[in-house]
CSV table of C-alpha atoms and ligand atoms in Angstrom, one decimal:
chain,number,residue,atom,x,y,z
A,921,UNK,CA,119.7,95.5,72.3
A,922,UNK,CA,120.8,92.0,70.0
A,923,UNK,CA,118.9,90.6,68.0
A,924,UNK,CA,119.1,87.8,69.9
A,925,UNK,CA,116.7,88.7,72.5
A,926,UNK,CA,113.6,87.2,73.1
A,927,UNK,CA,110.4,89.5,71.3
A,928,UNK,CA,107.6,89.7,72.8
A,929,UNK,CA,104.3,91.2,71.0
A,930,UNK,CA,101.8,93.2,73.1
A,931,UNK,CA,98.3,94.0,72.7
A,932,UNK,CA,96.4,96.3,75.3
A,933,UNK,CA,93.0,96.6,75.5
A,934,UNK,CA,90.7,98.1,77.8
A,935,UNK,CA,89.9,101.1,80.5
A,936,UNK,CA,93.1,102.9,82.2
A,937,UNK,CA,93.1,100.3,85.2
A,938,UNK,CA,94.1,97.7,82.7
A,939,UNK,CA,96.5,99.9,81.1
A,940,UNK,CA,98.2,100.1,84.4
A,941,UNK,CA,98.4,96.2,84.5
A,942,UNK,CA,99.9,96.2,81.2
A,943,UNK,CA,102.4,98.8,82.1
A,944,UNK,CA,103.5,97.0,84.8
A,945,UNK,CA,103.9,92.9,82.7
A,946,UNK,CA,105.8,95.4,80.0
A,947,UNK,CA,108.2,96.9,82.8
A,948,UNK,CA,108.4,93.2,83.9
A,949,UNK,CA,109.6,91.6,80.0
A,950,UNK,CA,111.8,94.7,79.6
A,951,UNK,CA,113.7,94.0,83.0
A,952,UNK,CA,114.2,90.2,82.2
A,953,UNK,CA,115.7,91.2,79.0
A,954,UNK,CA,112.7,91.2,76.6
A,955,UNK,CA,112.4,93.1,73.3
A,956,UNK,CA,109.1,94.4,73.1
A,957,UNK,CA,108.3,94.4,69.3
A,958,UNK,CA,105.2,96.2,67.3
A,959,UNK,CA,104.3,93.7,64.9
A,960,UNK,CA,103.1,90.3,64.6
A,961,UNK,CA,105.6,89.2,62.6
A,962,UNK,CA,108.7,90.1,64.8
A,963,UNK,CA,107.2,88.5,67.9
A,964,UNK,CA,108.1,85.2,69.4
A,965,UNK,CA,105.0,85.2,71.2
A,966,UNK,CA,102.3,87.9,71.7
A,967,UNK,CA,100.4,88.4,74.9
A,968,UNK,CA,96.9,90.2,75.0
A,969,UNK,CA,95.3,92.2,78.0
A,970,UNK,CA,91.4,91.8,77.2
A,971,UNK,CA,88.4,93.8,78.7
A,972,UNK,CA,85.3,92.2,79.4
A,973,UNK,CA,83.3,95.1,80.9
A,974,UNK,CA,80.4,95.2,78.1
A,975,UNK,CA,79.8,92.9,75.5
A,976,UNK,CA,81.2,95.1,72.5
A,977,UNK,CA,84.2,95.1,74.8
A,978,UNK,CA,84.3,91.3,74.8
A,979,UNK,CA,83.7,91.1,71.0
A,980,UNK,CA,86.9,93.1,70.5
A,981,UNK,CA,89.0,91.1,72.9
A,982,UNK,CA,87.9,88.1,71.2
A,983,UNK,CA,88.8,89.8,67.7
A,984,UNK,CA,92.1,90.8,69.7
A,985,UNK,CA,92.8,86.9,69.8
A,986,UNK,CA,91.7,85.8,66.8
A,987,UNK,CA,93.8,88.0,65.1
A,988,UNK,CA,97.1,87.7,67.1
A,989,UNK,CA,96.3,84.0,66.4
A,990,UNK,CA,96.1,84.3,63.1
A,991,UNK,CA,99.1,86.4,62.7
A,992,UNK,CA,101.8,85.2,65.5
A,993,UNK,CA,99.9,81.8,66.3
A,994,UNK,CA,101.5,81.6,69.8
A,995,UNK,CA,99.3,83.9,72.3
A,996,UNK,CA,98.6,84.6,75.7
A,997,UNK,CA,95.9,85.8,77.3
A,998,UNK,CA,95.0,88.0,80.4
A,999,UNK,CA,92.9,90.5,82.3
A,1000,UNK,CA,89.6,91.0,82.6
A,1001,UNK,CA,88.2,88.4,79.9
A,1002,UNK,CA,91.0,86.3,81.8
A,1003,UNK,CA,88.2,85.5,84.3
A,1004,UNK,CA,86.1,84.2,81.4
A,1005,UNK,CA,88.1,81.2,80.2
A,1006,UNK,CA,85.2,78.8,78.8
A,1007,UNK,CA,84.3,81.6,76.9
A,1008,UNK,CA,88.2,82.5,75.6
A,1009,UNK,CA,88.6,78.7,74.9
A,1010,UNK,CA,85.5,78.2,73.0
A,1011,UNK,CA,86.2,81.0,70.6
A,1012,UNK,CA,90.2,80.2,70.5
A,1013,UNK,CA,90.6,76.9,71.9
A,1014,UNK,CA,94.6,77.1,70.7
A,1015,UNK,CA,95.6,79.8,73.1
A,1016,UNK,CA,98.8,78.8,75.3
A,1017,UNK,CA,97.7,80.5,78.8
A,1018,UNK,CA,95.0,82.2,80.3
A,1019,UNK,CA,95.2,84.5,83.5
A,1020,UNK,CA,92.8,87.5,85.2
A,1021,UNK,CA,93.5,91.0,86.1
A,1022,UNK,CA,96.6,91.2,87.8
A,1023,UNK,CA,98.1,87.9,87.4
A,1024,UNK,CA,101.6,89.3,86.5
A,1025,UNK,CA,103.0,86.2,87.6
A,1026,UNK,CA,101.3,83.4,85.2
A,1027,UNK,CA,101.6,85.6,81.9
A,1028,UNK,CA,105.5,85.8,83.0
A,1029,UNK,CA,105.5,81.9,83.6
A,1030,UNK,CA,103.5,81.6,80.3
A,1031,UNK,CA,106.0,83.8,78.4
A,1032,UNK,CA,109.1,81.8,80.0
A,1033,UNK,CA,107.4,78.7,79.2
A,1034,UNK,CA,107.5,79.9,75.3
A,1035,UNK,CA,110.3,82.1,75.0
A,1036,UNK,CA,112.9,81.9,78.0
A,1037,UNK,CA,114.3,85.1,79.1
A,1038,UNK,CA,118.0,85.8,78.4
A,1039,UNK,CA,119.5,87.5,80.8
A,1040,UNK,CA,122.0,90.2,79.8
A,1041,UNK,CA,123.7,91.6,82.8
A,1042,UNK,CA,124.8,95.2,80.7
A,1043,UNK,CA,121.1,95.8,79.7
A,1044,UNK,CA,119.3,98.5,82.3
A,1045,UNK,CA,117.0,99.6,80.0
A,1046,UNK,CA,114.0,100.3,82.3
A,1047,UNK,CA,113.5,103.5,84.2
A,1048,UNK,CA,113.1,103.3,87.9
A,1049,UNK,CA,109.7,104.2,87.5
A,1050,UNK,CA,108.8,101.3,85.2
A,1051,UNK,CA,107.5,101.4,81.4
A,1052,UNK,CA,104.7,103.6,80.7
A,1053,UNK,CA,102.1,103.0,77.5
A,1054,UNK,CA,101.3,107.0,78.1
A,1055,UNK,CA,102.6,110.3,76.7
A,1056,UNK,CA,105.8,110.9,79.1
A,1057,UNK,CA,104.0,114.1,80.4
A,1058,UNK,CA,101.2,112.5,82.2
A,1059,UNK,CA,100.8,108.8,84.2
A,1060,UNK,CA,97.7,107.0,85.4
A,1061,UNK,CA,98.1,106.5,89.4
A,1062,UNK,CA,96.1,103.3,90.7
A,1063,UNK,CA,95.9,103.7,93.9
A,1064,UNK,CA,93.6,100.4,94.8
A,1065,UNK,CA,92.0,97.5,92.9
A,1066,UNK,CA,88.7,95.7,93.5
A,1067,UNK,CA,85.2,97.3,94.6
A,1068,UNK,CA,82.9,97.3,97.4
A,1069,UNK,CA,79.9,98.3,95.6
A,1070,UNK,CA,77.9,96.0,93.9
A,1071,UNK,CA,76.0,97.7,91.1
A,1072,UNK,CA,73.5,95.6,89.4
A,1073,UNK,CA,74.9,96.7,85.7
A,1074,UNK,CA,78.5,95.8,86.8
A,1075,UNK,CA,80.9,92.8,86.8
A,1076,UNK,CA,84.4,94.2,88.2
A,1077,UNK,CA,84.0,93.0,91.6
A,1078,UNK,CA,83.2,89.6,90.0
A,1079,UNK,CA,86.3,89.9,88.3
A,1080,UNK,CA,88.6,92.3,90.7
A,1081,UNK,CA,87.1,90.9,93.9
A,1082,UNK,CA,86.5,93.3,96.9
A,1083,UNK,CA,88.4,96.7,97.6
A,1084,UNK,CA,92.4,96.4,98.1
A,1085,UNK,CA,94.2,99.7,98.2
A,1086,UNK,CA,98.1,100.4,98.4
A,1087,UNK,CA,99.5,101.7,101.3
A,1088,UNK,CA,99.9,105.3,100.7
A,1089,UNK,CA,103.3,105.7,101.0
A,1090,UNK,CA,103.9,102.8,98.2
A,1091,UNK,CA,101.5,105.2,96.1
A,1092,UNK,CA,103.2,108.4,97.1
A,1093,UNK,CA,106.4,106.8,96.4
A,1094,UNK,CA,105.5,106.2,92.7
A,1095,UNK,CA,104.1,109.3,91.8
A,1096,UNK,CA,107.7,110.7,93.1
A,1097,UNK,CA,109.3,108.6,91.1
A,1098,UNK,CA,107.2,109.3,87.6
A,1099,UNK,CA,107.6,113.0,88.3
A,1100,UNK,CA,111.0,112.9,88.7
A,1101,UNK,CA,111.0,110.7,84.9
A,1102,UNK,CA,109.1,114.0,83.7
A,1103,UNK,CA,105.5,113.4,84.6
A,1104,UNK,CA,103.4,116.6,84.8
A,1105,UNK,CA,100.2,115.2,85.5
A,1106,UNK,CA,99.2,112.2,87.7
A,1107,UNK,CA,95.5,110.7,86.8
A,1108,UNK,CA,94.3,109.2,90.1
A,1109,UNK,CA,92.1,106.0,89.2
A,1110,UNK,CA,90.8,103.5,90.7
A,1111,UNK,CA,87.0,101.6,90.9
A,1112,UNK,CA,85.9,104.2,93.8
A,1113,UNK,CA,88.5,106.6,94.6
A,1114,UNK,CA,86.6,108.2,97.2
A,1115,UNK,CA,86.8,104.6,99.0
A,1116,UNK,CA,90.4,104.6,99.1
A,1117,UNK,CA,91.8,103.0,102.5
A,1118,UNK,CA,88.6,101.5,104.2
A,1119,UNK,CA,89.8,98.4,103.3
A,1120,UNK,CA,93.1,99.0,105.8
A,1121,UNK,CA,91.0,101.1,108.2
A,1122,UNK,CA,92.9,104.5,106.7
A,1123,UNK,CA,96.2,103.0,107.8
A,1124,UNK,CA,98.8,105.5,108.7
A,1125,UNK,CA,102.3,105.3,107.2
A,1126,UNK,CA,105.2,107.6,106.7
A,1127,UNK,CA,106.8,109.0,103.2
A,1128,UNK,CA,109.5,111.7,103.5
A,1129,UNK,CA,109.6,111.8,107.5
A,1130,UNK,CA,105.8,113.0,107.5
A,1131,UNK,CA,102.4,110.7,108.5
A,1132,UNK,CA,100.2,110.2,106.0
A,1133,UNK,CA,97.0,108.3,106.6
A,1134,UNK,CA,95.7,105.9,103.5
A,1135,UNK,CA,93.0,107.8,102.7
A,1136,UNK,CA,91.8,110.2,99.9
A,1137,UNK,CA,91.7,113.6,101.4
A,1138,UNK,CA,95.6,112.3,102.6
A,1139,UNK,CA,97.0,110.9,99.1
A,1140,UNK,CA,95.9,114.4,97.7
A,1141,UNK,CA,98.0,116.2,100.1
A,1142,UNK,CA,101.2,114.1,100.0
A,1143,UNK,CA,100.4,114.1,95.9
A,1144,UNK,CA,100.2,118.2,96.2
A,1145,UNK,CA,104.1,118.4,97.2
A,1146,UNK,CA,105.1,116.4,93.9
A,1147,UNK,CA,104.4,119.6,92.1
A,1148,UNK,CA,102.4,118.2,89.1
A,1149,UNK,CA,99.0,118.7,88.3
A,1150,UNK,CA,96.5,115.8,90.4
A,1151,UNK,CA,93.2,114.9,88.4
A,1152,UNK,CA,90.7,112.7,90.8
A,1153,UNK,CA,88.7,110.1,88.8
A,1154,UNK,CA,85.6,108.1,89.7
A,1155,UNK,CA,85.1,109.3,92.8
A,1156,UNK,CA,81.8,109.3,94.3
A,1157,UNK,CA,79.6,111.8,95.9
A,1158,UNK,CA,80.6,111.2,99.5
A,1159,UNK,CA,80.1,113.2,102.4
A,1160,UNK,CA,84.0,113.1,102.8
A,1161,UNK,CA,84.8,114.2,99.6
A,1162,UNK,CA,83.8,117.6,100.5
A,1163,UNK,CA,87.4,117.7,102.4
A,1164,UNK,CA,89.0,117.1,99.0
A,1165,UNK,CA,87.5,120.4,97.8
A,1166,UNK,CA,89.5,123.0,100.0
A,1167,UNK,CA,92.3,121.4,98.4
A,1168,UNK,CA,91.2,122.2,95.2
A,1169,UNK,CA,90.2,126.0,96.0
A,1170,UNK,CA,93.9,125.7,97.0
A,1171,UNK,CA,95.4,125.1,94.2
A,1172,UNK,CA,96.7,121.8,95.5
A,1173,UNK,CA,94.8,119.5,93.6
A,1174,UNK,CA,93.5,120.3,90.2
A,1175,UNK,CA,89.7,121.5,90.0
A,1176,UNK,CA,88.1,118.7,88.5
A,1177,UNK,CA,86.2,115.9,89.8
A,1178,UNK,CA,85.0,113.1,87.9
A,1179,UNK,CA,82.0,111.6,89.6
A,1180,UNK,CA,79.8,108.7,87.6
A,1181,UNK,CA,76.4,109.8,88.7
A,1182,UNK,CA,74.8,106.9,86.2
A,1183,UNK,CA,71.5,107.9,86.5
A,1184,UNK,CA,69.2,111.1,88.7
A,1185,UNK,CA,66.0,109.0,89.4
A,1186,UNK,CA,66.0,107.8,92.6
A,1187,UNK,CA,63.9,104.8,91.7
A,1188,UNK,CA,66.5,104.1,88.8
A,1189,UNK,CA,69.5,104.3,91.3
A,1190,UNK,CA,68.2,102.0,93.7
A,1191,UNK,CA,67.5,99.6,90.7
A,1192,UNK,CA,71.0,100.2,90.1
A,1193,UNK,CA,72.4,99.6,93.4
A,1194,UNK,CA,74.5,102.5,93.1
A,1195,UNK,CA,76.4,103.9,96.2
A,1196,UNK,CA,76.0,107.3,97.6
A,1197,UNK,CA,72.8,109.4,98.5
A,1198,UNK,CA,70.8,110.4,95.4
A,1199,UNK,CA,68.7,112.9,97.3
A,1200,UNK,CA,71.4,115.2,98.4
A,1201,UNK,CA,73.8,115.2,94.8
A,1202,UNK,CA,72.3,118.3,94.0
A,1203,UNK,CA,72.5,120.3,97.2
A,1204,UNK,CA,76.6,118.5,97.3
A,1205,UNK,CA,77.5,119.9,94.0
A,1206,UNK,CA,76.3,123.4,94.7
A,1207,UNK,CA,78.4,123.0,98.2
A,1208,UNK,CA,81.7,121.6,96.1
A,1209,UNK,CA,81.0,125.0,93.9
A,1210,UNK,CA,80.3,127.8,96.5
A,1211,UNK,CA,83.8,126.7,97.7
A,1212,UNK,CA,85.7,126.1,94.6
A,1213,UNK,CA,83.5,128.1,91.8
A,1214,UNK,CA,85.8,127.1,88.6
A,1215,UNK,CA,85.7,123.3,89.4
A,1216,UNK,CA,85.1,121.2,86.3
A,1217,UNK,CA,82.7,118.3,87.0
A,1218,UNK,CA,82.8,114.9,84.5
A,1219,UNK,CA,80.2,112.5,84.9
A,1220,UNK,CA,79.1,109.3,82.8
A,1221,UNK,CA,75.6,108.3,82.6
A,1222,UNK,CA,73.4,105.1,81.2
A,1223,UNK,CA,70.1,106.2,79.4
A,1224,UNK,CA,67.6,103.0,78.9
A,1225,UNK,CA,68.3,100.9,81.9
A,1226,UNK,CA,65.7,98.5,82.2
A,1227,UNK,CA,63.0,99.9,83.8
A,1228,UNK,CA,62.9,103.6,82.9
A,1229,UNK,CA,60.1,105.1,82.0
A,1230,UNK,CA,59.7,108.6,80.2
A,1231,UNK,CA,59.5,110.8,83.6
A,1232,UNK,CA,62.3,109.1,84.9
A,1233,UNK,CA,64.3,109.9,81.6
A,1234,UNK,CA,63.2,113.2,82.1
A,1235,UNK,CA,64.4,113.3,85.6
A,1236,UNK,CA,67.5,113.2,84.3
A,1237,UNK,CA,67.2,115.3,81.8
A,1238,UNK,CA,65.8,118.2,84.7
A,1239,UNK,CA,69.0,117.0,86.5
A,1240,UNK,CA,71.4,117.9,83.8
A,1241,UNK,CA,69.6,121.7,83.7
A,1242,UNK,CA,70.1,122.2,87.7
A,1243,UNK,CA,73.5,120.0,87.8
A,1244,UNK,CA,75.5,122.4,84.5
A,1245,UNK,CA,78.1,119.7,84.4
A,1246,UNK,CA,81.2,120.5,82.2
A,1247,UNK,CA,81.8,117.3,80.3
A,1248,UNK,CA,79.4,114.3,80.2
A,1249,UNK,CA,79.5,110.8,78.8
A,1250,UNK,CA,76.5,109.0,78.2
A,1251,UNK,CA,75.9,105.3,76.8
A,1252,UNK,CA,72.6,103.3,76.0
A,1253,UNK,CA,72.4,100.6,78.5
A,1254,UNK,CA,74.0,96.9,77.0
A,1255,UNK,CA,73.5,93.9,79.2
A,1256,UNK,CA,77.0,93.0,80.5
A,1257,UNK,CA,77.1,89.3,80.7
A,1258,UNK,CA,77.2,87.8,84.2
A,1259,UNK,CA,75.5,91.4,85.4
A,1260,UNK,CA,72.7,90.9,87.7
A,1261,UNK,CA,70.4,93.9,85.9
A,1262,UNK,CA,70.2,91.4,82.9
A,1263,UNK,CA,67.7,89.9,85.4
A,1264,UNK,CA,65.4,93.1,85.7
A,1265,UNK,CA,62.2,93.0,84.1
A,1266,UNK,CA,61.0,96.0,81.2
A,1267,UNK,CA,63.7,96.3,79.0
A,1268,UNK,CA,64.0,99.0,76.9
A,1269,UNK,CA,63.6,98.6,73.2
A,1270,UNK,CA,66.4,99.8,71.5
A,1271,UNK,CA,64.8,102.7,69.6
A,1272,UNK,CA,63.8,104.2,72.4
A,1273,UNK,CA,66.7,104.0,74.1
A,1274,UNK,CA,69.1,105.3,71.0
A,1275,UNK,CA,66.3,108.3,71.0
A,1276,UNK,CA,66.7,109.3,74.8
A,1277,UNK,CA,70.7,108.8,74.1
A,1278,UNK,CA,69.8,111.5,71.4
A,1279,UNK,CA,67.8,113.5,73.3
A,1280,UNK,CA,70.4,113.7,76.2
A,1281,UNK,CA,73.4,114.6,74.4
A,1282,UNK,CA,72.3,117.5,72.6
A,1283,UNK,CA,70.5,118.6,76.5
A,1284,UNK,CA,74.2,118.2,77.6
A,1285,UNK,CA,76.0,119.5,74.8
A,1286,UNK,CA,73.9,122.9,75.3
A,1287,UNK,CA,75.1,123.2,78.7
A,1288,UNK,CA,78.8,122.3,77.6
A,1289,UNK,CA,78.7,125.0,75.2
A,1290,UNK,CA,77.6,127.4,77.4
A,1291,UNK,CA,80.0,126.7,79.9
A,1292,UNK,CA,83.1,127.1,77.6
A,1293,UNK,CA,82.2,129.8,76.6
A,1294,UNK,CA,82.3,131.2,79.6
A,1295,UNK,CA,86.0,130.8,79.7
A,1296,UNK,CA,86.4,132.8,76.7
A,1297,UNK,CA,88.4,136.0,77.7
A,1298,UNK,CA,90.2,134.1,80.5
A,1299,UNK,CA,93.6,133.0,80.8
A,1300,UNK,CA,94.0,129.6,81.3
A,1301,UNK,CA,97.1,127.2,82.1
A,1302,UNK,CA,97.5,124.6,79.2
A,1303,UNK,CA,99.7,121.3,79.3
A,1304,UNK,CA,100.4,120.7,75.9
A,1305,UNK,CA,100.0,117.1,74.5
A,1306,UNK,CA,101.4,117.5,70.6
A,1307,UNK,CA,102.1,119.9,68.4
A,1308,UNK,CA,100.2,119.2,64.7
A,1309,UNK,CA,101.2,121.5,62.1
A,1310,UNK,CA,101.4,125.6,63.6
A,1311,UNK,CA,99.0,124.1,66.6
A,1312,UNK,CA,100.1,123.5,69.5
A,1313,UNK,CA,97.2,120.9,71.3
A,1314,UNK,CA,97.0,121.0,75.1
A,1315,UNK,CA,94.7,120.2,77.7
A,1316,UNK,CA,93.5,122.8,80.6
A,1317,UNK,CA,93.2,122.0,84.1
A,1318,UNK,CA,89.3,121.3,83.3
A,1319,UNK,CA,90.1,118.8,80.7
A,1320,UNK,CA,91.6,114.8,81.1
A,1321,UNK,CA,93.3,113.4,78.4
A,1322,UNK,CA,90.8,110.9,76.1
A,1323,UNK,CA,87.8,111.8,78.0
A,1324,UNK,CA,87.5,115.5,77.6
A,1325,UNK,CA,87.9,118.3,75.4
A,1326,UNK,CA,91.4,120.2,74.0
A,1327,UNK,CA,92.5,123.8,73.8
A,1328,UNK,CA,93.9,124.2,70.3
A,1329,UNK,CA,96.7,127.0,70.6
A,1330,UNK,CA,96.7,128.8,66.8
A,1331,UNK,CA,100.3,130.2,67.6
A,1332,UNK,CA,102.0,127.4,69.2
A,1333,UNK,CA,104.9,126.6,66.7
A,1334,UNK,CA,105.7,130.0,66.9
A,1335,UNK,CA,105.5,130.3,70.3
A,1336,UNK,CA,108.2,127.0,70.4
A,1337,UNK,CA,105.9,124.6,72.2
A,1338,UNK,CA,106.9,121.6,73.1
A,1339,UNK,CA,104.6,118.0,74.6
A,1340,UNK,CA,104.8,118.5,78.7
A,1341,UNK,CA,105.1,122.5,78.5
A,1342,UNK,CA,102.9,123.9,81.1
A,1343,UNK,CA,101.4,127.5,79.5
A,1344,UNK,CA,99.5,130.2,80.1
A,1345,UNK,CA,96.7,130.5,77.1
A,1346,UNK,CA,94.4,133.1,76.6
A,1347,UNK,CA,91.1,132.0,75.7
A,1348,UNK,CA,89.6,133.7,72.5
A,1349,UNK,CA,87.3,131.4,71.3
A,1350,UNK,CA,85.0,127.9,72.2
A,1351,UNK,CA,82.9,125.2,70.7
A,1352,UNK,CA,80.6,122.4,72.4
A,1353,UNK,CA,83.6,120.3,73.1
A,1354,UNK,CA,87.1,122.2,72.7
A,1355,UNK,CA,88.9,126.0,73.6
A,1356,UNK,CA,90.3,128.1,71.2
A,1357,UNK,CA,94.0,130.3,72.5
A,1358,UNK,CA,96.6,132.4,72.1
A,1359,UNK,CA,99.9,131.9,74.0
A,1360,UNK,CA,101.0,135.3,72.4
A,1361,UNK,CA,98.4,137.8,73.2
A,1362,UNK,CA,99.0,141.5,74.1
A,1363,UNK,CA,96.5,142.8,76.4
A,1364,UNK,CA,95.7,145.9,74.7
A,1365,UNK,CA,95.4,144.0,71.5
A,1366,UNK,CA,92.8,141.9,73.3
A,1367,UNK,CA,90.6,144.9,73.5
A,1368,UNK,CA,87.8,145.5,76.7
A,1369,UNK,CA,87.6,142.2,78.6
B,295,SF4,S1,81.2,101.4,91.9
B,295,SF4,FE1,79.8,100.1,90.8
B,295,SF4,S2,80.4,100.4,88.7
B,295,SF4,FE2,82.2,101.1,89.9
B,295,SF4,S3,83.3,98.7,89.9
B,295,SF4,FE3,82.0,99.4,91.8
B,295,SF4,S4,80.4,97.7,91.4
B,295,SF4,FE4,81.0,98.4,89.3
């Protein structure tokens, strides 16, 4: 690309949903002939896609804006924090434009105002699936925007609005292009994947001469036609989720479910205004595992929510023992600017929150370790993410990128593995996060498993 092409720097913060917004903006910039550059110095203007989910994310976003202003001076702000323009202007009055999430048009207008596009009919550097920020072999697939729930600790509905589902044929076409472009794992994301299609009354659409409903199960059936791994994130334990589990048992969707339970005490869940019938959760998990015994369940929890008593916290620990989840992330509750939970009485003191978080993580670490140890001696399909010296580092079907564990393949380099390969790995060892294995093991050498 010629040096005279306008150049944009891009800072992408936040969750996978924000990452998809960044990818769309980058794609549009590239279509219009902008060069994306990696340094502030080289850029004509810098776009910062912000996160506003918790106060630490707000601070990180404001810092990123400040850094871009100091280093470059021409800064366009977009993303979740853009829904709170006063806060941004107060900290950084000199930003050029502020827009909220998914407001691609405003970002593009602001870029055009600083540095107009230079049309070059000979440039065609954008693949038909757009630009991606993830490695070539996996991609996030955003199926909807917004959320119909009103969890008391969350401000996403006020930032992103109510649920708006993308038509199923549009999602399937995008997935098809991604797979054609080399993607081997599709990570389905939204705020509540199990609510997909409820806003459009599960409208039927055509794809590859077949009718599909805009609904989680039907979407999964369509995605399974593509031959890539399909991983489901942010699913709530509603009854209709049961329909998807047989697809996992049949190998059509990965045997993995990311279910953000957040707590296990009915009273705390009520204060959190969480969706789903809590009392049925353990029964539901058991039923899922009866249908698909190998499935991995990942979840996130908040400890030290306002009003949480020691007994309620212990209920949560008991839940961990019973549920035997594979992977768990946890946070000590921290107030989010604008969330209703801030008004709840009986805030838990910081030191108690920290102590509970530590106890929680220690309890889960034992469970995760045992569940991983049970995989030693088995052969698992592993998707290779990268090579590190002699090792190939990958993930099994039970591990999502960034948030779960890894499989370290000791003879990865010798076996000629490369990112994007899917290989059978014999698991030789484990710890509390990761598995260790070999590709080139002779059955006899391994012994009598
Ligand atoms: S389900 Fe609750 S936590 Fe998740 S986005 Fe919706 S309101 Fe927020």
